[in-house]
Short mmCIF file of C-alpha atoms in Angstrom, two decimals:
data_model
loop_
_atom_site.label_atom_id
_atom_site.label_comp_id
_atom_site.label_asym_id
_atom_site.label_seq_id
_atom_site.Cartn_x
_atom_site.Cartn_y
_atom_site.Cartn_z
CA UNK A 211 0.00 0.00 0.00
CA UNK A 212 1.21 3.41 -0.84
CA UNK A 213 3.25 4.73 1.90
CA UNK A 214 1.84 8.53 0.97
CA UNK A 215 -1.68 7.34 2.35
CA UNK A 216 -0.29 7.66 5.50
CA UNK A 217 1.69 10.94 5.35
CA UNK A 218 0.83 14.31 6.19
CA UNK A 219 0.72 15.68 2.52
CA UNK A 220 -0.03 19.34 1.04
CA UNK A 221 -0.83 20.90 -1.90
CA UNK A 222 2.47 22.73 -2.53
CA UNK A 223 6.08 22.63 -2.12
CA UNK A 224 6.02 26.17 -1.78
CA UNK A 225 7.39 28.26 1.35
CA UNK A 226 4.31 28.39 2.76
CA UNK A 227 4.26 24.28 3.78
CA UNK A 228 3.49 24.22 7.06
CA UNK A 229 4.38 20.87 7.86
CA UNK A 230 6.92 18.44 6.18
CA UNK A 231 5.55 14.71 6.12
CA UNK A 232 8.34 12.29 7.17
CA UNK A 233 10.68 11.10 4.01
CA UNK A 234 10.95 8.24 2.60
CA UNK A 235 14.78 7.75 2.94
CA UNK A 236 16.82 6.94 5.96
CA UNK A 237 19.53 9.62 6.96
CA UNK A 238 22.79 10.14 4.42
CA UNK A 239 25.88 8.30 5.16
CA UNK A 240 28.68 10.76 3.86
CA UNK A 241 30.94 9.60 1.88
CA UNK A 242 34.18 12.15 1.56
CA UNK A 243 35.80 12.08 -1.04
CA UNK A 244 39.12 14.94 -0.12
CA UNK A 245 39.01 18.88 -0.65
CA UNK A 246 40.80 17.99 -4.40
CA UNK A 247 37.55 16.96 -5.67
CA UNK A 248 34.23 18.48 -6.51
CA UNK A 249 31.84 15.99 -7.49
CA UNK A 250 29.69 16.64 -10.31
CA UNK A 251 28.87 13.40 -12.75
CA UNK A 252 27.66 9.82 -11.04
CA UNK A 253 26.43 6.70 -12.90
CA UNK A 254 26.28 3.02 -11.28
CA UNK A 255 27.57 -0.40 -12.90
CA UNK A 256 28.71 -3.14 -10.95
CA UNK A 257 32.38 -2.48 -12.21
CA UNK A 258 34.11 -5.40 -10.11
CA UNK A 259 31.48 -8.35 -11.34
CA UNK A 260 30.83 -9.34 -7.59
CA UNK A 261 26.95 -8.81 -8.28
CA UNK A 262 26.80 -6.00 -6.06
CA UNK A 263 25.62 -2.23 -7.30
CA UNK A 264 28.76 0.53 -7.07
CA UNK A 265 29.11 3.81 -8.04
CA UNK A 266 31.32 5.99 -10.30
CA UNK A 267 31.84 9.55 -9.38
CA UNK A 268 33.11 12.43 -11.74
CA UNK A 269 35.03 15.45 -9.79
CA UNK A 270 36.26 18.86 -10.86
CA UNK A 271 39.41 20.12 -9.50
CA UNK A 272 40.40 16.25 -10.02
CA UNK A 273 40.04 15.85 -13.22
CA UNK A 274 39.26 12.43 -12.68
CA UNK A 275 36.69 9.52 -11.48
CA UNK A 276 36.06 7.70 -8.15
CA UNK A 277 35.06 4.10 -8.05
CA UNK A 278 32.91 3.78 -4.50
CA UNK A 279 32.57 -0.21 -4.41
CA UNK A 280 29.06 -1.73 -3.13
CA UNK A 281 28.53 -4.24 -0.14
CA UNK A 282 25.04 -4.73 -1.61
CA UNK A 283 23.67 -3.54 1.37
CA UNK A 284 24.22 0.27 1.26
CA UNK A 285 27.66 0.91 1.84
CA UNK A 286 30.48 1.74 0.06
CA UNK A 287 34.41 1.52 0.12
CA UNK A 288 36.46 4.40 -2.09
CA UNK A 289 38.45 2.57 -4.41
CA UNK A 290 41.00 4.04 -6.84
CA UNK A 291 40.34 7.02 -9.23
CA UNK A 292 41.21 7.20 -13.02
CA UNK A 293 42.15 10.25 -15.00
CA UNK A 294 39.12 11.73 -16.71
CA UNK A 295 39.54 14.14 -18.67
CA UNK A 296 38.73 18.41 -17.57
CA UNK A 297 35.91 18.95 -15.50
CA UNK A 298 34.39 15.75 -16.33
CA UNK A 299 30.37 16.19 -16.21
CA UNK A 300 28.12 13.15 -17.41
CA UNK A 301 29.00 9.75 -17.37
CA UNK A 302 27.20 6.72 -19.61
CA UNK A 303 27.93 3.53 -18.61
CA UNK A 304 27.76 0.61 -21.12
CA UNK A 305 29.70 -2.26 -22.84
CA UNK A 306 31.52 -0.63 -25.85
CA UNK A 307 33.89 -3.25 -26.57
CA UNK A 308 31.21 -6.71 -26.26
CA UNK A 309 33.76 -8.14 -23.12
CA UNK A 310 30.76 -8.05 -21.11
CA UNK A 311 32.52 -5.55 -18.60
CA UNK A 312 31.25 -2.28 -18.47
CA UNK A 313 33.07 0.98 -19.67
CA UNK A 314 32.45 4.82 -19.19
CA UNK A 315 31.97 7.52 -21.91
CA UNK A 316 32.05 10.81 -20.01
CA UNK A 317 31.26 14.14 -21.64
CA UNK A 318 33.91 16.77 -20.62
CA UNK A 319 32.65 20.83 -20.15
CA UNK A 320 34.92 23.70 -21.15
CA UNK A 321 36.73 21.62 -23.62
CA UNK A 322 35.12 19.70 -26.89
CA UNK A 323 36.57 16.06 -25.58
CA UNK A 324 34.85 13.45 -24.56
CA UNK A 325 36.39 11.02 -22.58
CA UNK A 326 36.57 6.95 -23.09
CA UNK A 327 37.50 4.79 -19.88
CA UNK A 328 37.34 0.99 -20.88
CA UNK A 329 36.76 -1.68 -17.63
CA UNK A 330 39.02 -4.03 -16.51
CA UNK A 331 35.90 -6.06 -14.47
CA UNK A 332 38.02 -5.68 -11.46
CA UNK A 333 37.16 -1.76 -10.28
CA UNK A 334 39.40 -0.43 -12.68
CA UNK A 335 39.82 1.53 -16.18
CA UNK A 336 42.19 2.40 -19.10
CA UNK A 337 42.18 4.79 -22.03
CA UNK A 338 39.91 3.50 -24.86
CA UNK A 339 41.07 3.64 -28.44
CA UNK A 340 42.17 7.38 -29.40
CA UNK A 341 40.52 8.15 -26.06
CA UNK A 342 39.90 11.20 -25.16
CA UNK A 343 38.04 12.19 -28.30
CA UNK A 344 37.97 15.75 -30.23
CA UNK A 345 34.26 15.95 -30.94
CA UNK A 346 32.02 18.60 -32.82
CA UNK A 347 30.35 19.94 -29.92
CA UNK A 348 30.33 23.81 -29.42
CA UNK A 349 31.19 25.06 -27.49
CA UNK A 350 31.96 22.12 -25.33
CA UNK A 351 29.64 18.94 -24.23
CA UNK A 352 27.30 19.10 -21.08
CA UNK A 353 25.42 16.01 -22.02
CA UNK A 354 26.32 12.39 -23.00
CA UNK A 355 23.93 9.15 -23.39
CA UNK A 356 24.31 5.91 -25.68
CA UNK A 357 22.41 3.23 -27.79
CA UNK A 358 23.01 1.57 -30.70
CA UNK A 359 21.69 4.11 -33.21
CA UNK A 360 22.32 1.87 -36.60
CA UNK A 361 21.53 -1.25 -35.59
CA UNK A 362 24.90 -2.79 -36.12
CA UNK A 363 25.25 -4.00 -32.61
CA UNK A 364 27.64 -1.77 -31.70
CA UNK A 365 26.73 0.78 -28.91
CA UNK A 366 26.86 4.57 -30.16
CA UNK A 367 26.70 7.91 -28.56
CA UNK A 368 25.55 11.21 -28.49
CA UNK A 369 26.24 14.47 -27.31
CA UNK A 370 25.10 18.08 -27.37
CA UNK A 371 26.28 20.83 -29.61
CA UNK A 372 23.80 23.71 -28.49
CA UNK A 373 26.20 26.29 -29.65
CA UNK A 374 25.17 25.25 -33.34
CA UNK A 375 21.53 23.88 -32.52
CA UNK A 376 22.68 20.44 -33.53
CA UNK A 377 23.51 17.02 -31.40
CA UNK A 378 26.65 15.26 -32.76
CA UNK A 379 26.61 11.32 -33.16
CA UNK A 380 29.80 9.21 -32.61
CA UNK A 381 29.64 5.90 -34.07
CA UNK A 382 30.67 3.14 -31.98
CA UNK A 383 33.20 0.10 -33.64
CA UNK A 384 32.39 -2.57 -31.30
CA UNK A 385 36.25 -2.35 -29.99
CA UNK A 386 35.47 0.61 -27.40
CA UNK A 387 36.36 3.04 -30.47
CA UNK A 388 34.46 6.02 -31.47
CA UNK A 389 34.35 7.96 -34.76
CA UNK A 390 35.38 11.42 -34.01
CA UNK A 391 34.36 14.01 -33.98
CA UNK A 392 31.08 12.98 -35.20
CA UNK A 393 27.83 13.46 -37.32
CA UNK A 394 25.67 16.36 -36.58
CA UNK A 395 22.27 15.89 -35.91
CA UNK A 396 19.79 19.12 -36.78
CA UNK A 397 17.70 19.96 -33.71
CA UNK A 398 16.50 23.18 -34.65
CA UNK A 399 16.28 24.78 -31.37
CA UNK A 400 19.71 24.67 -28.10
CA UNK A 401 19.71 21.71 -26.81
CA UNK A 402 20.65 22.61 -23.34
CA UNK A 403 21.09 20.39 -20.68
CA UNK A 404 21.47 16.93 -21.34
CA UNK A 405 19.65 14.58 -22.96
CA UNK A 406 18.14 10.58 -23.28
CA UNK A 407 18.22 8.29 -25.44
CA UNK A 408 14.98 5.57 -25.30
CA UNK A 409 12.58 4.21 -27.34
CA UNK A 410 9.31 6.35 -26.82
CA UNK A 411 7.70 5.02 -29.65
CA UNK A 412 7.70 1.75 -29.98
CA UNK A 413 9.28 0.60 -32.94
CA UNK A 414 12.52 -0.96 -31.67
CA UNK A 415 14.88 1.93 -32.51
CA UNK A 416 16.34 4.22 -30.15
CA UNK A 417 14.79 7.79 -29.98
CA UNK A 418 16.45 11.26 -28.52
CA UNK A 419 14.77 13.37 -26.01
CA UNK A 420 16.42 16.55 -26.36
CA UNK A 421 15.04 19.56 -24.25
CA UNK A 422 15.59 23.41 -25.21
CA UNK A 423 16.29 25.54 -22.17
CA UNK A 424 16.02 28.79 -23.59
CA UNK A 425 12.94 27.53 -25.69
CA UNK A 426 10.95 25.80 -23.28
CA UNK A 427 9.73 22.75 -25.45
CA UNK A 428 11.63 19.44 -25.75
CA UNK A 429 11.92 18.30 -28.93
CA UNK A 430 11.66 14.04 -29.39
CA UNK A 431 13.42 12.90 -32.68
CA UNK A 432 13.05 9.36 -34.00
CA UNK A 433 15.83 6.84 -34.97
CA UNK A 434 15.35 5.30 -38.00
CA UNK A 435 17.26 2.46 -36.80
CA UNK A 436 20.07 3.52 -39.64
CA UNK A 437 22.26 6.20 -37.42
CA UNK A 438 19.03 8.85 -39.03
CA UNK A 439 17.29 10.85 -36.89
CA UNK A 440 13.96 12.99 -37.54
CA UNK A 441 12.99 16.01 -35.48
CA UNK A 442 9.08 16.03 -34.39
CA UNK A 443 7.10 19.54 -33.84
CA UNK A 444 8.25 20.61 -30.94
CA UNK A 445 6.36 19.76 -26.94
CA UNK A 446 6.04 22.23 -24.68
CA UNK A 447 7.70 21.30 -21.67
CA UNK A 448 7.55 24.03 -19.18
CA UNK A 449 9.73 27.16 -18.85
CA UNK A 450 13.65 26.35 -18.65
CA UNK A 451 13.32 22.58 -18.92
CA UNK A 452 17.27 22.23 -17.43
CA UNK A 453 17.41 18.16 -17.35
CA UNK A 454 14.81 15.00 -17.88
CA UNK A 455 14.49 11.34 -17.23
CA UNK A 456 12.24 8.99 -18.94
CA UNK A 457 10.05 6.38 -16.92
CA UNK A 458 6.87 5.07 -17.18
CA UNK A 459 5.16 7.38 -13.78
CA UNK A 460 1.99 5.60 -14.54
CA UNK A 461 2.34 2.11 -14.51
CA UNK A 462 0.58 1.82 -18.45
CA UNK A 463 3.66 0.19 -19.65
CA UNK A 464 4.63 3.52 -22.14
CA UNK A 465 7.40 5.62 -21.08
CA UNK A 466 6.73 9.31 -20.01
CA UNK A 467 8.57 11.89 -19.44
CA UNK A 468 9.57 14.05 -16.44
CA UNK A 469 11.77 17.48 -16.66
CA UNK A 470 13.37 20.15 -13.83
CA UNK A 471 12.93 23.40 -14.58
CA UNK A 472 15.10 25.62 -13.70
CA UNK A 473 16.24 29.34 -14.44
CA UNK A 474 19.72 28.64 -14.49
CA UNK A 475 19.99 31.64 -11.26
CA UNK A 476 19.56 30.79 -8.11
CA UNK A 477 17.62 34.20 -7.46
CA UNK A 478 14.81 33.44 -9.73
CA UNK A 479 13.01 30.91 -8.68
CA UNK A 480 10.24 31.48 -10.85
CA UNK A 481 10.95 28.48 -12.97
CA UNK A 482 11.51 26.56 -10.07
CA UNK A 483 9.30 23.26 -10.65
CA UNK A 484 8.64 19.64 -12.47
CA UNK A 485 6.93 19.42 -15.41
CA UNK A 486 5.85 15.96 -16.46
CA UNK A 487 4.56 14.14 -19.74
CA UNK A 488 2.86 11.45 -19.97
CA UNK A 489 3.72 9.54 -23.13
CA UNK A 490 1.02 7.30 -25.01
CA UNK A 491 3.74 4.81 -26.40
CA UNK A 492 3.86 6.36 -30.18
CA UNK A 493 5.98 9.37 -29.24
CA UNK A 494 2.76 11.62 -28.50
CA UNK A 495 2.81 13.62 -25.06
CA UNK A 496 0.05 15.47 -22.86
CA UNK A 497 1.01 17.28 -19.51
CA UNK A 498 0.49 16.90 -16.42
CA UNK A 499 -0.24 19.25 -13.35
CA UNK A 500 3.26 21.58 -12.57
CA UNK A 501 4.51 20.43 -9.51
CA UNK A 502 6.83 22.73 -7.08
CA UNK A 503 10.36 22.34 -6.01
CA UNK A 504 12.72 23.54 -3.47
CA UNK A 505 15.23 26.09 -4.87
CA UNK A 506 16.82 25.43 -7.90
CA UNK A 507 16.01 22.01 -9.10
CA UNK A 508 19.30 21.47 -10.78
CA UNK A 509 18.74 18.18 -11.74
CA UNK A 510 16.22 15.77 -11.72
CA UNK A 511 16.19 11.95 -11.55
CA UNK A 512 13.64 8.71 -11.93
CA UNK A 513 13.47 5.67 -9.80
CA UNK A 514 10.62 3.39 -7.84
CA UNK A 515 11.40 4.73 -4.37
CA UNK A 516 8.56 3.04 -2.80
CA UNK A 517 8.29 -0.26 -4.32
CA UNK A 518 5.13 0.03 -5.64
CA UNK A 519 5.15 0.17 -10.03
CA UNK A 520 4.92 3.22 -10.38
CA UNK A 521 8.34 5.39 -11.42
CA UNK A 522 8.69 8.39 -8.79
CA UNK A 523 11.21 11.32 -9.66
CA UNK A 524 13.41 13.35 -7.24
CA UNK A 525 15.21 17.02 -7.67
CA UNK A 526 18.43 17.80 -5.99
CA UNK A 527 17.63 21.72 -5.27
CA UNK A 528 20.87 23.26 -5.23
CA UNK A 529 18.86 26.44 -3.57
CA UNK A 530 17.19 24.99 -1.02
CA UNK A 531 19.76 22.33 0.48
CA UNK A 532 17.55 19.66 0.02
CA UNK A 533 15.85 17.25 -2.83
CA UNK A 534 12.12 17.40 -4.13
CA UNK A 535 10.78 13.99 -4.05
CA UNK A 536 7.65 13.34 -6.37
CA UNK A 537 6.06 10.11 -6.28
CA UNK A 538 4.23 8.32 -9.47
CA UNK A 539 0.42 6.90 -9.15
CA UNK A 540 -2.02 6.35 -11.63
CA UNK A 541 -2.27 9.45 -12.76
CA UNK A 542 1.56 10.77 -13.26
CA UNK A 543 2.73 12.95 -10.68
CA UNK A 544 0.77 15.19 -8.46
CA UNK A 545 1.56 18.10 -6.23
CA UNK A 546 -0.36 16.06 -3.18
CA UNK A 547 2.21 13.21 -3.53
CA UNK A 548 5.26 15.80 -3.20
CA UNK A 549 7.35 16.62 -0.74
CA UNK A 550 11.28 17.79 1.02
CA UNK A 551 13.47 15.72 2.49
CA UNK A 552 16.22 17.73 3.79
CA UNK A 553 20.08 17.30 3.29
CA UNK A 554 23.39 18.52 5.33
CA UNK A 555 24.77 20.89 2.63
CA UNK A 556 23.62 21.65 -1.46
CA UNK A 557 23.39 19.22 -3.97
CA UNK A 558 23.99 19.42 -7.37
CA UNK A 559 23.41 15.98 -8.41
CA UNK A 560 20.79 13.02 -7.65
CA UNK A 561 20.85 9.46 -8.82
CA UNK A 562 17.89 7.22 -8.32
CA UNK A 563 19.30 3.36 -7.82
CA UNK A 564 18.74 0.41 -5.77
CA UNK A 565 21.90 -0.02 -4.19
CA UNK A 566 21.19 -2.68 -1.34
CA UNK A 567 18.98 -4.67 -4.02
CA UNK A 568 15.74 -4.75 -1.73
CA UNK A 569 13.62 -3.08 -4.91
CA UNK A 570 13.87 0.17 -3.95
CA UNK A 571 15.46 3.42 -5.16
CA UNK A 572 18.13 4.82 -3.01
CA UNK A 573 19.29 8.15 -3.20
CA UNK A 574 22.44 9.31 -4.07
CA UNK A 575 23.09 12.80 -3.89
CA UNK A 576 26.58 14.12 -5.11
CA UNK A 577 27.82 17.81 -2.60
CA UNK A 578 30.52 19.61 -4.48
CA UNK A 579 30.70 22.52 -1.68
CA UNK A 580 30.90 19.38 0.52
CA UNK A 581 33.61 17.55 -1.47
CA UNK A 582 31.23 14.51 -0.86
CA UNK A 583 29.02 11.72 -1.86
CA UNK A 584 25.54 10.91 0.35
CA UNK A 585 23.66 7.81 -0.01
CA UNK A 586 20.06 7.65 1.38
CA UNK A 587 18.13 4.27 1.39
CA UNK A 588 14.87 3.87 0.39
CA UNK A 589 12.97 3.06 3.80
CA UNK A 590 10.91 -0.34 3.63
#
C-alpha cells in the first residue's frame, strides 16, 4: 500500500508548507571524497562483477573519477580514481567493446573532448582507443547518453552541440572506439542540458529526447534504426526545462517523461518546478499538473522509491539544500504526492538506484561545496 496514504501531505512545495511529512529515505551516510575533488557526474555499474551495485563519481578540480565499491547492502568503500579528462560532467555507462565488462563515456565541459575509460571487471579503467576524443560539440559537451543508433550491434553515442543547434553522433566500432568528432544531428532549437536516449515510440529503434532551455519545449526525434534521426514539432515542456528522465510514472507500460525546470539563477526561482509528460507509447505527449520544487532544481532523476510500479522522480535543489521527491500513481505525478526531504549541505546531483537490491530506489546525492558523496536508502 502506498506509503503517501499515511503521510501528512499538502498541496504545494512552496514556502508556505506548514508541515513536512516524514521522508521516505533513511539519513545520508557521507561519503568524503578529499578537498581535491568536486563531485559533479555519477552513474552506477557493478564495475568489479561481484553482483553487487557501485558507483562511479566524476570530480572537478580532479580531473578524474572515483570508483565507491558496493557491499550490496548500502555501503560503500572508495576505491581508486582514473584520470578523466577536464571537468568531467556526465558519465554513460555501457559495454563498448562486447567483453561483457562495463566501460564509461564521459562528456567533458569547457573543452570539446569526450572522454573513453574501458573496464578491466576488477574496479578499474584504461584509455579507450584514441581516447579522449575531439568531438564537434560547441562550445563544449554538457550532455552524453548511448544506444546503438544503426543497428549494427555496436553501442553509439551522443552528445550536445547547443552552440550550433545540432547534437553530434559518434559511431561506436564494437572495440570501445568512437568515430570522431562525429555526425551532426539538426535539432532546430539549443539543446541545453542533457539529454536521453529511449525508445518512446515503440518501434525498436532508439529515440532522442532533447530539451531546449532557452525555448521551453523538448523536442523528441526518431531513430530510424540507420544512425538517421527525424525532429518532431516541438512539446512544450515548461519554462527552462534544465534536465529530464524517462520512466513510465503511470504504470501503463509507455514511457513518459519528467523534466526540472530551472532558471539557471539561483535568485529566480520562478521556474523553479517539475513538469511531467505522460507519453502514449507512439511518441505523442500530454502534460500533467506543474509540480513545485525547493530552490533550484538542478537536476532531476527517476526511480521506484517506494516499491510500488509506479516510477517516482526526485530534484536535488541546489537552492534549497535539500531534494524534491515526487512520487508516481495512476495518474503521473501530483503536487499532493510531493514533498522535502532535507540534506546537510547543497546538492547538485541526484541518482535514483537500488543499491542494497531490496527493490527500492536509493538516493544518491553528489555535494561539491561538501567535497562529498551521500547515499540515502529507500525506507521499507
Amino acid at each position: 500500500m502506498r506509503r503517501a496514504a499515511a503521510l501528512l501531505v499538502f498541496a504545494a512545495c512552496g514556502a508556505a508548507c506548514a508541515a513536512e511529512p516524514p521522508s521516505p529515505f533513511g539519513p545520508p551516510a557521507r561519503i568524503a571524497l578529499g578537498d581535491s575533488r568536486q563531485p559533479e557526474a555519477v552513474a552506477a555499474g557493478d564495475f568489479d562483477r561481484d553482483g553487487h551495485v557501485d558507483l562511479v563519481v566524476g570530480s572537478e578540480g580532479a580531473a578524474d573519477v572515483t570508483v565507491l565499491l558496493g557491499d550490496g547492502h548500502g555501503g560503500f568503500r572508495v576505491g581508486r580514481s582514473f584520470p578523466a579528462g577536464p571537468h568531467p560532467t556526465e558519465i554513460f555507462v555501457a559495454d563498448f567493446d562486447h567483453d561483457g565488462l562495463p566501460d564509461l563515456a564521459i562528456a567533458n565541459h569547457e573543452t570539446s573532448t569526450v572522454t573513453i575509460l574501458l573496464g578491466d571487471g576488477k574496479g578499474g579503467f584504461r584509455p579507450g582507443p584514441g581516447s579522449p576524443l575531439s568531438v564537434r560539440s560547441t562550445p563544449h559537451p554538457h550532455t552524453i547518453d548511448g544506444c546503438d543508433a544503426n543497428g549494427d550491434g555496436n553501442l553509439d553515442l551522443v552528445i550536445d552541440s547547443w552552440g550550433e543547434n545540432r547534437l553530434t553522433l559518434l559511431l561506436g566500432d564494437g572495440k570501445g572506439g568512437f568515430q570522431a568528432p562525429g555526425t551532426p544531428i539538426e535539432v532546430g532549437r539549443k539543446p541545453y542540458r542533457n539529454l536521453k536516449l529511449r525508445d518512446v515510440d515503440g518501434d525498436g529503434r532508439c529515440d532522442i529526447v532533447a530539451p531546449s532551455y532557452g525555448s521551453g519545449v523538448v523536442t523528441v526525434l526518431r531513430g530510424d534504426g540507420h544512425g538517421g534521426f527525424r525532429a518532431g514539432d516541438p512539446i512544450p515542456a515548461g519554462p527552462a526545462p534544465f534536465t529530464v528522465d524517462v520512466a513510465d510514472l503511470n504504470r501503463d507500460g509507455k514511457p513518459d517523461l519528467a523534466f526540472s525546470n530551472y532558471s539557471g539563477q539561483l535568485t529566480d526561482p520562478s521556474d523553479d518546478a517539475i513538469t511531467f509528460l505522460l507519453g502514449d507509447g507512439k511518441g505523442g505527449f500530454r502534460p500533467g499538473p506543474r509540480i513545485p520544487t525547493g530552490g533550484a532544481p538542478f537536476q532531476l532523476a527517476a526511480g521506484d522509491i517506494d516499491g510500488d510500479g509506479y516510477a517516482d522522480v526526485a530534484t536535488a535543489d541546489y537552492g534549497g539544500s535539500d531534494l524534491t521527491v515526487a512520487l508516481g500513481g495512476p495518474d503521473g505525478l501530483a503536487p499532493t504526492r510531493t514533498f522535502r526531504v532535507a540534506l546537510p549541505s547543497k546538492p547538485q546531483r541526484v541518482l535514483l538506484v537500488d543499491v542494497n537490491g531490496d527493490g527500492r530506489a536509493d538516493a544518491v546525492v553528489l555535494s561539491p561545496e561538501a567535497h562529498a558523496v551521500l547515499v540515502l536508502l529507500a525506507k521499507s
